[in-house]
Short mmCIF file of C-alpha atoms and ligand atoms in Angstrom, two decimals:
data_model
loop_
_atom_site.label_atom_id
_atom_site.label_comp_id
_atom_site.label_asym_id
_atom_site.label_seq_id
_atom_site.Cartn_x
_atom_site.Cartn_y
_atom_site.Cartn_z
CA UNK A 1 25.84 8.82 -45.00
CA UNK A 2 24.65 12.41 -45.37
CA UNK A 3 25.25 15.17 -47.92
CA UNK A 4 26.06 14.58 -51.59
CA UNK A 5 26.50 11.14 -53.15
CA UNK A 6 30.04 9.89 -52.33
CA UNK A 7 30.40 8.64 -55.90
CA UNK A 8 30.26 12.20 -57.24
CA UNK A 9 31.32 14.32 -54.25
CA UNK A 10 34.62 16.13 -54.51
CA UNK A 11 35.55 15.22 -50.98
CA UNK A 12 34.51 12.71 -48.34
CA UNK A 13 34.45 13.44 -44.63
CA UNK A 14 34.55 10.43 -42.34
CA UNK A 15 33.53 10.84 -38.70
CA UNK A 16 34.48 7.96 -36.40
CA UNK A 17 31.77 7.88 -33.74
CA UNK A 18 33.54 4.98 -32.01
CA UNK A 19 36.64 7.13 -31.51
CA UNK A 20 34.43 10.01 -30.35
CA UNK A 21 32.82 7.79 -27.70
CA UNK A 22 36.24 6.42 -26.64
CA UNK A 23 37.45 10.01 -26.21
CA UNK A 24 34.43 10.88 -24.09
CA UNK A 25 34.99 7.79 -21.92
CA UNK A 26 38.67 8.71 -21.50
CA UNK A 27 37.74 12.20 -20.32
CA UNK A 28 34.90 10.89 -18.14
CA UNK A 29 37.39 8.62 -16.37
CA UNK A 30 39.72 11.58 -15.81
CA UNK A 31 36.85 13.75 -14.57
CA UNK A 32 35.43 11.18 -12.11
CA UNK A 33 33.91 11.52 -9.59
CA UNK A 34 32.74 14.62 -11.46
CA UNK A 35 30.20 14.17 -14.24
CA UNK A 36 31.56 14.59 -17.78
CA UNK A 37 29.33 16.55 -20.13
CA UNK A 38 29.91 17.39 -23.80
CA UNK A 39 30.11 20.68 -25.67
CA UNK A 40 28.45 20.28 -29.07
CA UNK A 41 28.20 23.89 -30.24
CA UNK A 42 28.82 24.80 -33.88
CA UNK A 43 27.13 21.61 -35.11
CA UNK A 44 29.25 19.50 -32.76
CA UNK A 45 32.49 21.12 -33.90
CA UNK A 46 31.47 20.55 -37.51
CA UNK A 47 30.87 16.81 -36.99
CA UNK A 48 27.05 16.87 -36.92
CA UNK A 49 24.81 17.30 -33.85
CA UNK A 50 22.34 14.76 -35.24
CA UNK A 51 24.94 11.97 -35.19
CA UNK A 52 27.29 13.05 -32.38
CA UNK A 53 24.69 13.73 -29.68
CA UNK A 54 22.90 10.34 -29.89
CA UNK A 55 26.26 8.51 -29.87
CA UNK A 56 27.37 10.33 -26.71
CA UNK A 57 23.95 9.97 -25.07
CA UNK A 58 24.09 6.20 -25.66
CA UNK A 59 27.53 6.15 -24.04
CA UNK A 60 26.04 7.77 -20.92
CA UNK A 61 26.53 11.51 -21.45
CA UNK A 62 23.65 13.32 -19.75
CA UNK A 63 24.55 17.01 -20.13
CA UNK A 64 25.19 18.91 -23.36
CA UNK A 65 26.22 22.49 -24.09
CA UNK A 66 25.45 24.40 -27.29
CA UNK A 67 26.01 28.04 -28.21
CA UNK A 68 22.61 28.92 -29.69
CA UNK A 69 19.00 27.91 -29.02
CA UNK A 70 18.60 26.55 -32.56
CA UNK A 71 21.46 24.11 -31.86
CA UNK A 72 19.74 23.26 -28.61
CA UNK A 73 16.57 22.31 -30.48
CA UNK A 74 18.56 19.92 -32.66
CA UNK A 75 20.35 18.46 -29.63
CA UNK A 76 17.00 18.05 -27.87
CA UNK A 77 15.66 15.94 -30.78
CA UNK A 78 18.77 13.80 -30.60
CA UNK A 79 18.74 13.40 -26.80
CA UNK A 80 15.20 13.77 -25.41
CA UNK A 81 16.22 13.14 -21.78
CA UNK A 82 19.42 15.18 -21.57
CA UNK A 83 20.05 18.50 -19.83
CA UNK A 84 20.89 21.00 -22.58
CA UNK A 85 22.51 24.34 -21.75
CA UNK A 86 22.73 27.27 -24.16
CA UNK A 87 26.04 29.01 -23.51
CA UNK A 88 25.38 32.29 -25.28
CA UNK A 89 22.69 33.20 -22.78
CA UNK A 90 19.23 34.64 -22.97
CA UNK A 91 18.35 37.27 -25.57
CA UNK A 92 15.44 39.60 -24.69
CA UNK A 93 12.09 37.84 -25.12
CA UNK A 94 13.63 34.41 -25.72
CA UNK A 95 12.54 32.78 -22.45
CA UNK A 96 9.32 31.18 -23.81
CA UNK A 97 11.26 29.55 -26.65
CA UNK A 98 13.75 28.09 -24.16
CA UNK A 99 10.92 26.74 -22.03
CA UNK A 100 9.08 25.26 -25.03
CA UNK A 101 12.15 23.25 -26.06
CA UNK A 102 13.23 22.35 -22.53
CA UNK A 103 16.51 24.29 -22.93
CA UNK A 104 18.43 25.80 -20.04
CA UNK A 105 19.92 29.25 -20.57
CA UNK A 106 23.36 30.04 -19.18
CA UNK A 107 22.55 33.39 -17.59
CA UNK A 108 25.46 35.75 -17.90
CA UNK A 109 24.27 39.10 -16.57
CA UNK A 110 22.00 40.53 -13.92
CA UNK A 111 19.51 41.48 -16.67
CA UNK A 112 19.37 37.89 -17.93
CA UNK A 113 18.88 36.54 -14.40
CA UNK A 114 16.04 38.99 -13.81
CA UNK A 115 14.34 38.16 -17.09
CA UNK A 116 14.49 34.40 -16.42
CA UNK A 117 13.26 34.89 -12.84
CA UNK A 118 10.35 37.05 -14.06
CA UNK A 119 9.43 34.45 -16.66
CA UNK A 120 9.60 31.61 -14.11
CA UNK A 121 7.37 33.48 -11.64
CA UNK A 122 4.65 33.42 -14.32
CA UNK A 123 5.34 30.13 -16.05
CA UNK A 124 6.74 27.99 -13.22
CA UNK A 125 10.25 27.36 -11.94
CA UNK A 126 12.78 26.05 -14.47
CA UNK A 127 16.49 25.26 -14.32
CA UNK A 128 19.18 27.60 -15.62
CA UNK A 129 22.92 28.02 -15.19
CA UNK A 130 24.63 31.12 -13.83
CA UNK A 131 27.86 32.14 -15.54
CA UNK A 132 30.50 33.92 -13.46
CA UNK A 133 33.30 35.73 -15.25
CA UNK A 134 36.68 34.92 -13.68
CA UNK A 135 38.93 36.58 -16.22
CA UNK A 136 37.67 36.25 -19.78
CA UNK A 137 35.62 39.47 -19.90
CA UNK A 138 33.36 37.89 -22.47
CA UNK A 139 30.28 36.40 -20.79
CA UNK A 140 29.20 36.11 -17.18
CA UNK A 141 28.51 38.16 -14.09
CA UNK A 142 31.54 39.91 -12.65
CA UNK A 143 32.48 38.27 -9.32
CA UNK A 144 31.08 41.12 -7.19
CA UNK A 145 27.70 40.83 -8.92
CA UNK A 146 27.75 37.07 -8.45
CA UNK A 147 28.46 37.58 -4.73
CA UNK A 148 25.51 39.97 -4.47
CA UNK A 149 23.29 37.47 -6.24
CA UNK A 150 24.16 34.68 -3.79
CA UNK A 151 21.80 35.88 -1.08
CA UNK A 152 19.21 37.41 -3.40
CA UNK A 153 15.55 36.26 -3.16
CA UNK A 154 15.50 36.46 -6.98
CA UNK A 155 17.12 33.02 -7.03
CA UNK A 156 14.04 31.50 -5.39
CA UNK A 157 12.02 32.23 -8.54
CA UNK A 158 13.88 29.65 -10.61
CA UNK A 159 16.11 26.64 -10.12
CA UNK A 160 19.83 27.45 -10.48
CA UNK A 161 21.13 24.06 -11.64
CA UNK A 162 24.73 24.98 -12.45
CA UNK A 163 27.28 27.64 -11.57
CA UNK A 164 29.93 27.92 -14.24
CA UNK A 165 32.96 29.84 -15.43
CA UNK A 166 35.33 29.42 -18.37
CA UNK A 167 39.13 29.18 -18.57
CA UNK A 168 41.13 31.77 -20.47
CA UNK A 169 44.19 29.59 -21.18
CA UNK A 170 43.77 26.11 -19.65
CA UNK A 171 45.90 24.56 -22.42
CA UNK A 172 48.95 26.62 -21.35
CA UNK A 173 50.30 25.28 -18.03
CA UNK A 174 52.70 28.24 -17.78
CA UNK A 175 49.97 30.88 -17.72
CA UNK A 176 49.31 31.98 -14.10
CA UNK A 177 45.77 33.15 -15.00
CA UNK A 178 44.49 29.57 -14.65
CA UNK A 179 45.43 29.31 -10.96
CA UNK A 180 43.82 32.68 -10.28
CA UNK A 181 40.61 31.58 -12.02
CA UNK A 182 40.44 28.32 -10.04
CA UNK A 183 40.81 30.24 -6.76
CA UNK A 184 38.33 32.96 -7.65
CA UNK A 185 35.77 30.45 -8.88
CA UNK A 186 36.14 28.40 -5.67
CA UNK A 187 35.51 31.53 -3.63
CA UNK A 188 32.32 32.44 -5.55
CA UNK A 189 31.09 28.83 -5.73
CA UNK A 190 31.32 28.57 -1.92
CA UNK A 191 28.53 31.17 -1.77
CA UNK A 192 26.27 28.81 -3.78
CA UNK A 193 26.82 25.61 -1.78
CA UNK A 194 23.78 23.78 -3.16
CA UNK A 195 24.48 24.51 -6.84
CA UNK A 196 26.76 22.12 -8.79
CA UNK A 197 29.81 23.90 -10.22
CA UNK A 198 31.52 23.57 -13.61
CA UNK A 199 34.79 25.08 -14.81
CA UNK A 200 36.89 22.73 -16.96
CA UNK A 201 36.93 22.60 -20.75
CA UNK A 202 38.98 19.89 -22.51
CA UNK A 203 42.34 21.15 -21.27
CA UNK A 204 40.98 21.65 -17.75
CA UNK A 205 40.73 17.87 -17.25
CA UNK A 206 44.37 17.69 -16.25
CA UNK A 207 44.15 20.43 -13.61
CA UNK A 208 42.76 18.51 -10.63
CA UNK A 209 39.50 18.66 -8.69
CA UNK A 210 39.62 22.46 -8.34
CA UNK A 211 38.99 22.52 -12.10
CA UNK A 212 36.85 19.42 -12.63
CA UNK A 213 34.43 20.36 -9.79
CA UNK A 214 30.98 18.70 -10.28
CA UNK A 215 30.71 18.72 -14.08
CA UNK A 216 33.22 19.12 -16.92
CA UNK A 217 32.59 20.63 -20.35
CA UNK A 218 34.97 19.13 -22.94
CA UNK A 219 34.55 19.99 -26.60
CA UNK A 220 37.67 19.98 -28.76
CA UNK A 221 39.29 16.87 -27.23
CA UNK A 222 36.15 14.81 -27.91
CA UNK A 223 36.73 15.44 -31.60
CA UNK A 224 40.40 14.45 -31.45
CA UNK A 225 42.05 17.79 -30.64
CA UNK A 226 45.07 17.66 -28.36
CA UNK A 227 44.13 19.09 -24.93
CA UNK A 228 47.82 19.15 -23.94
CA UNK A 229 49.64 21.00 -26.74
CA UNK A 230 53.34 20.23 -26.83
CA UNK A 231 52.77 16.79 -25.31
CA UNK A 232 51.61 13.62 -27.08
CA UNK A 233 47.91 13.69 -27.91
CA UNK A 234 46.00 11.21 -25.71
CA UNK A 235 42.85 11.48 -27.84
CA UNK A 236 41.87 9.31 -30.80
CA UNK A 237 41.41 11.03 -34.17
CA UNK A 238 37.75 11.38 -35.11
CA UNK A 239 37.79 13.19 -38.44
CA UNK A 240 39.28 12.13 -41.77
CA UNK A 241 38.94 14.28 -44.87
CA UNK A 242 39.77 12.95 -48.31
CA UNK A 243 39.52 14.92 -51.54
CA UNK A 244 39.59 13.45 -55.01
CA UNK A 245 41.98 14.17 -57.82
CA UNK A 246 40.16 15.59 -60.84
CA UNK A 247 43.18 16.13 -63.12
CA UNK A 248 46.87 15.26 -63.27
CA UNK A 249 49.35 17.28 -65.36
CA UNK A 250 53.09 17.47 -65.92
CA UNK A 251 54.84 20.84 -66.02
CA UNK A 252 58.36 21.99 -66.85
CA UNK A 253 60.78 23.72 -64.49
CA UNK A 254 59.78 27.35 -64.02
CA UNK A 255 56.11 26.84 -64.87
CA UNK A 256 53.67 28.73 -62.66
CA UNK A 257 50.48 27.43 -61.12
CA UNK A 258 47.31 28.87 -59.61
CA UNK A 259 46.02 32.45 -59.26
CA UNK A 260 48.64 35.13 -59.78
CA UNK A 261 51.20 32.44 -60.55
CA UNK A 262 52.38 32.42 -56.96
CA UNK A 263 53.89 28.93 -57.24
CA UNK A 264 56.78 28.17 -59.55
CA UNK A 265 57.95 24.66 -60.44
CA UNK A 266 61.43 24.02 -59.00
CA UNK A 267 61.98 21.33 -61.66
CA UNK A 268 59.82 19.08 -63.80
CA UNK A 269 56.75 18.47 -61.63
CA UNK A 270 53.60 16.42 -61.57
CA UNK A 271 50.60 18.42 -60.35
CA UNK A 272 47.27 17.02 -59.21
CA UNK A 273 44.18 19.21 -58.94
CA UNK A 274 41.85 18.37 -56.02
CA UNK A 275 38.12 18.95 -55.90
CA UNK A 276 38.07 20.97 -52.67
CA UNK A 277 38.61 24.64 -51.86
CA UNK A 278 37.97 27.45 -49.47
CA UNK A 279 34.24 27.34 -50.24
CA UNK A 280 34.34 23.97 -48.45
CA UNK A 281 35.78 25.61 -45.37
CA UNK A 282 39.33 24.53 -46.13
CA UNK A 283 41.24 27.71 -45.23
CA UNK A 284 42.78 29.84 -47.95
CA UNK A 285 45.40 30.66 -45.32
CA UNK A 286 46.87 27.20 -46.00
CA UNK A 287 48.07 28.35 -49.44
CA UNK A 288 51.71 28.57 -48.32
CA UNK A 289 52.00 25.75 -45.78
CA UNK A 290 49.21 23.34 -46.70
CA UNK A 291 49.84 19.73 -47.59
CA UNK A 292 48.06 16.47 -48.33
CA UNK A 293 49.04 12.83 -47.88
CA UNK A 294 49.23 10.86 -51.11
CA UNK A 295 49.86 7.28 -50.12
CA UNK A 296 52.17 8.00 -47.20
CA UNK A 297 53.95 10.90 -48.86
CA UNK A 298 53.34 14.43 -47.68
CA UNK A 299 52.80 16.60 -50.77
CA UNK A 300 52.81 20.42 -50.58
CA UNK A 301 50.14 22.67 -52.09
CA UNK A 302 51.19 24.41 -55.30
CA UNK A 303 49.97 28.00 -55.14
CA UNK A 304 46.89 29.45 -53.54
CA UNK A 305 43.83 27.55 -52.40
CA UNK A 306 41.02 28.40 -54.88
CA UNK A 307 37.32 28.56 -54.10
CA UNK A 308 36.66 25.01 -55.26
CA UNK A 309 40.08 23.57 -56.09
CA UNK A 310 43.56 22.99 -54.67
CA UNK A 311 46.63 22.21 -56.76
CA UNK A 312 49.00 19.70 -55.18
CA UNK A 313 52.63 19.01 -56.09
CA UNK A 314 52.61 15.20 -56.24
CA UNK A 315 56.03 14.82 -57.84
CA UNK A 316 57.33 12.70 -54.92
CA UNK A 317 54.16 10.64 -54.44
CA UNK A 318 53.81 6.97 -55.50
CA UNK A 319 52.63 6.78 -59.12
CA UNK A 320 49.71 4.43 -58.50
CA UNK A 321 48.14 6.95 -56.10
CA UNK A 322 48.27 9.87 -58.52
CA UNK A 323 45.44 9.30 -60.95
CA UNK A 324 42.10 10.81 -61.86
CA UNK A 325 39.45 9.99 -59.22
CA UNK A 326 41.92 8.82 -56.55
CA UNK A 327 41.51 10.12 -52.99
CA UNK A 328 44.19 12.05 -51.14
CA UNK A 329 44.12 12.81 -47.41
CA UNK A 330 43.78 16.40 -46.22
CA UNK A 331 42.96 15.55 -42.60
CA UNK A 332 44.13 12.24 -41.15
CA UNK A 333 47.30 10.38 -40.21
CA UNK A 334 50.21 12.78 -39.76
CA UNK A 335 47.88 15.61 -40.78
CA UNK A 336 45.84 15.69 -37.59
CA UNK A 337 43.53 18.64 -36.95
CA UNK A 338 46.11 20.47 -34.82
CA UNK A 339 48.73 20.11 -37.56
CA UNK A 340 46.31 21.21 -40.30
CA UNK A 341 45.42 24.25 -38.21
CA UNK A 342 49.09 25.13 -37.70
CA UNK A 343 49.81 24.81 -41.41
CA UNK A 344 46.90 27.15 -42.18
CA UNK A 345 47.94 29.74 -39.61
CA UNK A 346 44.93 28.99 -37.43
CA UNK A 347 43.85 26.43 -34.81
CA UNK A 348 42.33 22.98 -35.16
CA UNK A 349 39.06 24.31 -33.69
CA UNK A 350 38.58 26.48 -36.77
CA UNK A 351 39.45 23.60 -39.11
CA UNK A 352 36.70 21.49 -37.50
CA UNK A 353 33.97 24.10 -37.24
CA UNK A 354 34.32 25.09 -40.89
CA UNK A 355 33.98 21.56 -42.28
CA UNK A 356 31.76 22.23 -45.24
CA UNK A 357 28.33 21.14 -46.43
CA UNK A 358 29.59 19.91 -49.83
CA UNK A 359 31.37 16.92 -48.35
CA UNK A 360 29.78 13.50 -48.52
CA UNK A 361 29.69 12.58 -44.85
CA UNK A 362 30.30 9.04 -43.74
CA UNK A 363 29.72 8.03 -40.12
CA UNK A 364 31.52 4.91 -38.90
CA UNK A 365 31.95 3.12 -35.59
CA UNK A 366 28.42 3.80 -34.30
C1 PLP B 1 33.59 26.02 -26.18
C2 PLP B 1 33.44 25.97 -24.71
C3 PLP B 1 33.86 24.85 -23.99
C4 PLP B 1 34.62 23.70 -24.63
O1 PLP B 1 35.96 24.10 -24.81
P1 PLP B 1 37.03 23.11 -25.49
O2 PLP B 1 38.29 23.86 -25.40
O3 PLP B 1 36.56 22.90 -26.88
O4 PLP B 1 37.02 21.85 -24.69
C5 PLP B 1 33.59 24.80 -22.63
N1 PLP B 1 32.95 25.83 -22.01
C6 PLP B 1 32.56 26.94 -22.68
C7 PLP B 1 31.90 28.04 -21.94
C8 PLP B 1 32.81 27.05 -24.05
O5 PLP B 1 32.44 28.16 -24.70
#
């Protein structure tokens, strides 16, 4: 248990570490003979680096990816033996901090490669990844710079331990960019025959050995997200979010609710006010399409999501579930993270990474 006392917290987040580990094992089996790593950036997709990383390390995960060095420090405490890569690269002057914490930068430009090589010439050779851009135009050396680097004596100054690139649209089988990226990456990787290669994110696990290469980097699917949108989700749900009812009220037909009176009662209605809002990371964009499960009944939001509160139309819900203090489900069951994202006009990734600090957090299945 972390965060506020569950007896007084407005909402309780449950993270099923057993399901998380089962998801990692499922992906590891798909990736084999490649190694399966784990992406735990953004506080392990909102689920908590301090709990997620040890659970995965115990299951056999040896390689972790974070976005920022500070996340790497937390991952390092949780997994002293693991290889930890920092995806966002090396900022000027940061090399000593990486070395101190045993973190491996993912070098994404010629300038970063030179800075790491210079540092290693002084301080001793250390591993780092090289990121090649195959279509994202976000991070990584353009392919022609990567080709030039292949024969460069600069590489002798440190220990390139991984060559990686990132998919633009691996979850969309119809997008031809994926095939082009696989081919381009294979061509560049052939110039670095002794360096293990990594390309696949969660959705890349279904794309064959040209994508899984030596090491995979799943994130979203570990936390229950569907890596194959439009097809049944093979992953187990990891996150459940329940908020508590603080008040119940009955309103007449035509009554309005919430800021600016955006919602209007279609008939006599029973409203329940939940102790959760956009300050908890629950998106205000869900005001129109959001819903919660009360018992097994899907109840729509009434009006806009407030900072700390959501009004729910519980008219159709079973009476014994609609009372002060009772929990309702905002994430879980039919409201999986992909569905919650859709209803909020965003993606499940954003739902996860915004999971707020006011929730009482319960970890099960460890
Ligand atoms: C976030 C990220 C991943 C993980 O992607 P998912 O879609 O969450 O599996 C892998 N590689 C890189 C470079 C990333 O930034």
